[in-house]
PDB file of C-alpha atoms in Angstrom:
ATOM      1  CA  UNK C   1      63.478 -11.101 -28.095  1.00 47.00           C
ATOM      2  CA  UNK C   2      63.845 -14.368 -26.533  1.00 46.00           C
ATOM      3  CA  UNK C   3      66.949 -13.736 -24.653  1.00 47.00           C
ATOM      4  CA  UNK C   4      65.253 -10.016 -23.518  1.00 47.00           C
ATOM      5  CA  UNK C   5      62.465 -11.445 -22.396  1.00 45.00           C
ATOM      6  CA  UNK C   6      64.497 -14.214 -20.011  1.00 38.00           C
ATOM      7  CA  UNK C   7      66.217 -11.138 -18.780  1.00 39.00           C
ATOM      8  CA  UNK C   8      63.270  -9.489 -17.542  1.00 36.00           C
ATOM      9  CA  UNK C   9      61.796 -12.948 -15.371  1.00 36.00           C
ATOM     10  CA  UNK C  10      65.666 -13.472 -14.235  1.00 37.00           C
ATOM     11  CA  UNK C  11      65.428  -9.488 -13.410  1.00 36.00           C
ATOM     12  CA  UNK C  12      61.960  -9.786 -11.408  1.00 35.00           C
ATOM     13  CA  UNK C  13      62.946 -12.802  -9.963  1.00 36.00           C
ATOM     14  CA  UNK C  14      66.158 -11.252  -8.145  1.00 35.00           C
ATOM     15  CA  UNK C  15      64.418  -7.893  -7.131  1.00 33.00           C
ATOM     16  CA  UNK C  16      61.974 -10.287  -6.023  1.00 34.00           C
ATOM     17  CA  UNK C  17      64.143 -11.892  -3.460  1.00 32.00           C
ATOM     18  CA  UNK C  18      65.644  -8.805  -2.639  1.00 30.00           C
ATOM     19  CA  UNK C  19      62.085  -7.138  -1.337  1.00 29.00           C
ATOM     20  CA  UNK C  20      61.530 -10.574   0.390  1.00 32.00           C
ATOM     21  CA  UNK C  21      64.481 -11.318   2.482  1.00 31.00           C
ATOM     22  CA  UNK C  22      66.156  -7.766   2.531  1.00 31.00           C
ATOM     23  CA  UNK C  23      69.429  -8.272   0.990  1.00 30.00           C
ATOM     24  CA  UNK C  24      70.379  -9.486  -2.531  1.00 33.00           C
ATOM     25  CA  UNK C  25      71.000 -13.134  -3.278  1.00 37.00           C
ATOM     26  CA  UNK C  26      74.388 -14.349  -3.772  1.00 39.00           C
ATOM     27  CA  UNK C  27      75.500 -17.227  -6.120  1.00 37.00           C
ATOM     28  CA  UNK C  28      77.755 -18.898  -3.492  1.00 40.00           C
ATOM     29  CA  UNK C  29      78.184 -19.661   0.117  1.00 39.00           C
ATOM     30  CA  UNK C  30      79.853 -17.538   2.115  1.00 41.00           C
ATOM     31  CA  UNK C  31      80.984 -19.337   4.441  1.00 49.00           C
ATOM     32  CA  UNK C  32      83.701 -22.630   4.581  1.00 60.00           C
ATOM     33  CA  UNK C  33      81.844 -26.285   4.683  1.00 74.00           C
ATOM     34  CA  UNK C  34      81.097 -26.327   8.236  1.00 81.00           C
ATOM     35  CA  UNK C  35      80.727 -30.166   8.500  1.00 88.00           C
ATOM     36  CA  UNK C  36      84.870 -30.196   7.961  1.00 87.00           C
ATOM     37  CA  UNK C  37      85.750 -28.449  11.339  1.00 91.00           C
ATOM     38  CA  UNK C  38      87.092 -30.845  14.047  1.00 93.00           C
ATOM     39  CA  UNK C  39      84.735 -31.351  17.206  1.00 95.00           C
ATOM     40  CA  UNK C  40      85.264 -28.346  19.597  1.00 95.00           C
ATOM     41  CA  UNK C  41      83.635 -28.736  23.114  1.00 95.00           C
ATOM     42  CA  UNK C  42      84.332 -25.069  23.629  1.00 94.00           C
ATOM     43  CA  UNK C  43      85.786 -23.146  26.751  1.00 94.00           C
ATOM     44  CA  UNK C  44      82.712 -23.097  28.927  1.00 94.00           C
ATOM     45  CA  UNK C  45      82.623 -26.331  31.664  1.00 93.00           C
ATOM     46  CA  UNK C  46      78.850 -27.537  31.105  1.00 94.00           C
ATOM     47  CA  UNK C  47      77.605 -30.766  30.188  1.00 95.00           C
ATOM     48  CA  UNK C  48      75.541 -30.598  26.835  1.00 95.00           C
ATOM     49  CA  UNK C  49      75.231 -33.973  25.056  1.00 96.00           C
ATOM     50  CA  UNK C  50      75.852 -32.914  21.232  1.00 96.00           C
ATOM     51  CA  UNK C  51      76.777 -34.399  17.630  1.00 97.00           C
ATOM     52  CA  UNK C  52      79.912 -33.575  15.602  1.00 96.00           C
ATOM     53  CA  UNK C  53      80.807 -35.166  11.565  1.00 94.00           C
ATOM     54  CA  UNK C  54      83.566 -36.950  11.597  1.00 92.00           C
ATOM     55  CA  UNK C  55      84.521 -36.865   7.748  1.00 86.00           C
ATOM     56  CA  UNK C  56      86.991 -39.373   8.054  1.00 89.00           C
ATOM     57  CA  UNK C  57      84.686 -41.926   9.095  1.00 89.00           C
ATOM     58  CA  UNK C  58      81.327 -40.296   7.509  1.00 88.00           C
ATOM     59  CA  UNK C  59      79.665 -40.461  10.494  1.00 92.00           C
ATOM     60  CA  UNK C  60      78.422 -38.541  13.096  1.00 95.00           C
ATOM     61  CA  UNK C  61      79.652 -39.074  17.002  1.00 97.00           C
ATOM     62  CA  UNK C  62      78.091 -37.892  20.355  1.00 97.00           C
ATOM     63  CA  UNK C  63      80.688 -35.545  22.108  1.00 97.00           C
ATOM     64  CA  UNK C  64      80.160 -32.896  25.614  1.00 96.00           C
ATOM     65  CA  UNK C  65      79.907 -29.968  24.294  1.00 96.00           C
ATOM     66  CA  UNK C  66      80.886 -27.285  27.190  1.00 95.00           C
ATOM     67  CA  UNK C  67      77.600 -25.085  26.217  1.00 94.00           C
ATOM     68  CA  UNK C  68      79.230 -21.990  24.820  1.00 94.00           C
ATOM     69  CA  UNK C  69      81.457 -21.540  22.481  1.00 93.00           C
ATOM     70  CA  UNK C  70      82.656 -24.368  20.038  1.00 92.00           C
ATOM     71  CA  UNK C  71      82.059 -23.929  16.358  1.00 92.00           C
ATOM     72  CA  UNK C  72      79.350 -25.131  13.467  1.00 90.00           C
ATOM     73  CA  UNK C  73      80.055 -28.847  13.683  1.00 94.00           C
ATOM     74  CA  UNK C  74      77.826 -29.353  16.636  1.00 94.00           C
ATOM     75  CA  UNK C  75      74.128 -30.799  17.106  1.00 94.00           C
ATOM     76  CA  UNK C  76      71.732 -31.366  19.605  1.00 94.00           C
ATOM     77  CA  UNK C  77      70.719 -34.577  17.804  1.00 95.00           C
ATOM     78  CA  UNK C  78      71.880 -37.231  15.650  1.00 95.00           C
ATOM     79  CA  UNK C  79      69.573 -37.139  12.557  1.00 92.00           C
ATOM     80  CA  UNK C  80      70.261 -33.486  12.414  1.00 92.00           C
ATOM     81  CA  UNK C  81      73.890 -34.279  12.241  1.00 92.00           C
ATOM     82  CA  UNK C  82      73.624 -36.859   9.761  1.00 90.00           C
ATOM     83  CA  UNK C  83      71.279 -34.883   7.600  1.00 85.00           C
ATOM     84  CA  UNK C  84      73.510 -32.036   7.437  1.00 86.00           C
ATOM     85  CA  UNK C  85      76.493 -33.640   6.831  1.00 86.00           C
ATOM     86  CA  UNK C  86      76.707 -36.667   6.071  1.00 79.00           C
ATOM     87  CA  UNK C  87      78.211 -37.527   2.442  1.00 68.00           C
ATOM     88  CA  UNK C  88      76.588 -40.637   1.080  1.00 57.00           C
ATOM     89  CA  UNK C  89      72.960 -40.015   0.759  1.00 60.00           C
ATOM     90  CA  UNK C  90      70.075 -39.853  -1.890  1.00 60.00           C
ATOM     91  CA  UNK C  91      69.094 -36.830  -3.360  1.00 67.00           C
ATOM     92  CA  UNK C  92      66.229 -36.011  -5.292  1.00 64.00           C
ATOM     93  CA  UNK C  93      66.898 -35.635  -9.144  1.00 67.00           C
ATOM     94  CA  UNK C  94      65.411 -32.062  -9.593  1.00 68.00           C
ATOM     95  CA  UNK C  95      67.060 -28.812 -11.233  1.00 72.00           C
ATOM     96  CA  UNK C  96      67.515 -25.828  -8.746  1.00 74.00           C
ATOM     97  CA  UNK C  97      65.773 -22.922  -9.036  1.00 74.00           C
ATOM     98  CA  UNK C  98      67.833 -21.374  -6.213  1.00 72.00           C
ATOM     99  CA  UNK C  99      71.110 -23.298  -5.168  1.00 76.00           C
ATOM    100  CA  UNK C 100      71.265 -24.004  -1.709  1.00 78.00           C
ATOM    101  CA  UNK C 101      72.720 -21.408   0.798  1.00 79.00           C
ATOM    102  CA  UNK C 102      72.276 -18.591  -1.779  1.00 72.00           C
ATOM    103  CA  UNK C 103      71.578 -16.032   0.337  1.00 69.00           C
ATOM    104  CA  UNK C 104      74.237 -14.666   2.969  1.00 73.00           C
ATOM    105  CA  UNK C 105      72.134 -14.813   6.009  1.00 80.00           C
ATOM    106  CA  UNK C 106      69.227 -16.519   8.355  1.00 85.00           C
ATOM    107  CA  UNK C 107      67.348 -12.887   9.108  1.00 85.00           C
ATOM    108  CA  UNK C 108      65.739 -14.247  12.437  1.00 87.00           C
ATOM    109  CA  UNK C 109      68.963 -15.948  13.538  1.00 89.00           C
ATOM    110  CA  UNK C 110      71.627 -13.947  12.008  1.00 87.00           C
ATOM    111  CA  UNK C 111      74.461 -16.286  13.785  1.00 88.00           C
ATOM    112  CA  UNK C 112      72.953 -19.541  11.900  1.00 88.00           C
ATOM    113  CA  UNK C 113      75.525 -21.231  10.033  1.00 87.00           C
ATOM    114  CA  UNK C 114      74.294 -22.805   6.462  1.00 86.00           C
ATOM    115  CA  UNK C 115      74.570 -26.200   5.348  1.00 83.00           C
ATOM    116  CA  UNK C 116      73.762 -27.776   1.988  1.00 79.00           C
ATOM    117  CA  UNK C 117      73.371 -31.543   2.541  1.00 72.00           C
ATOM    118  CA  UNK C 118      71.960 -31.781  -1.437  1.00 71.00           C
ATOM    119  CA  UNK C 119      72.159 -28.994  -4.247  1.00 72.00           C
ATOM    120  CA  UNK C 120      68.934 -27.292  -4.063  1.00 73.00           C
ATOM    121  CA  UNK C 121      68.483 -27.778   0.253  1.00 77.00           C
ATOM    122  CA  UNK C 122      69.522 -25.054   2.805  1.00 82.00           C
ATOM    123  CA  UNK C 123      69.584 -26.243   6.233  1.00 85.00           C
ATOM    124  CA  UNK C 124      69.806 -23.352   8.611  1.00 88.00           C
ATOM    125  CA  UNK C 125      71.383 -24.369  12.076  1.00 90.00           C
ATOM    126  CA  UNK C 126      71.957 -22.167  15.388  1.00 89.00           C
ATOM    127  CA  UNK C 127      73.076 -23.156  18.569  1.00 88.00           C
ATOM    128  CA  UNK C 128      72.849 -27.021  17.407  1.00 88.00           C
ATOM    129  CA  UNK C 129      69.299 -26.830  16.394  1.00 88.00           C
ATOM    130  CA  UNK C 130      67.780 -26.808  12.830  1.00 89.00           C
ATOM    131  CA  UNK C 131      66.041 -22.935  12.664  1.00 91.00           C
ATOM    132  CA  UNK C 132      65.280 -23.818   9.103  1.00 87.00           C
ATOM    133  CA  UNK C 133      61.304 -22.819   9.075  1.00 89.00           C
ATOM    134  CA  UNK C 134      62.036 -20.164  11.603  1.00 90.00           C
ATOM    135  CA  UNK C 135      64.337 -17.919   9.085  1.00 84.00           C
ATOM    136  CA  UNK C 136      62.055 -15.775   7.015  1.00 72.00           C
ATOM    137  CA  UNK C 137      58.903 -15.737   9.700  1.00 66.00           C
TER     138      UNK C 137
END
């Protein structure tokens, strides 16, 4: 009875999230850590001061990012950088209810790359800026 009765929460739970958000949870990323792609200042000839993570150094470095183009490793500012990639950091203790970057998309920015700086934390980022309360509104 025990074991039925988790079924049904863990049941109503994920239909749940799927009226919520529109599409059905998913128990792992779907896309590659984007913190590990190399610093790309893309094809376009602007001048946009940005962030990459260098992994090798755990750090994070201002680069000219050409305004278009590029890839995920890019940030308008430093902290967000750092607080999406960076390796060494404290975490809170807790047990997720939902792992972080569980489901497969950001529905108001549905380019927004996912990052999961600690286990239960999704940090939703689009053209170098953290879109993270602007998702689901």
């Amino acid at each position: 009875m025990l074991t039925a009765g988790f079924f049904l929460v863990l049941t109503l739970v994920v239909v749940n999230s799927q009226r919520q958000y529109g599409y059905p949870p998913t128990t792992t990323p779907t896309v590659d850590w984007p913190c590990s792609l190399p610093k790309k200042p893309g094809p376009c000839r602007g001048f946009c001061p940005r962030y990459y993570y260098d992994s090798s150094t755990d750090s994070c470095h201002e680069f000219t990012y050409g305004c278009c183009g590029g890839n995920a490793n890019n940030f308008k500012t430093n902290a967000l950088c750092e607080n999406a990639c960076k390796q060494f950091r404290a975490c809170p203790a807790i047990a997720c209810l939902v792992p972080a970057c569980t489901f497969e998309t950001c529905p108001n920015f549905q380019e927004a790359t996912c990052f999961a700086p600690c286990g239960c934390t999704s940090i939703w980022v689009y053209n170098g800026e953290d879109v993270t309360n602007r998702c689901h509104n």
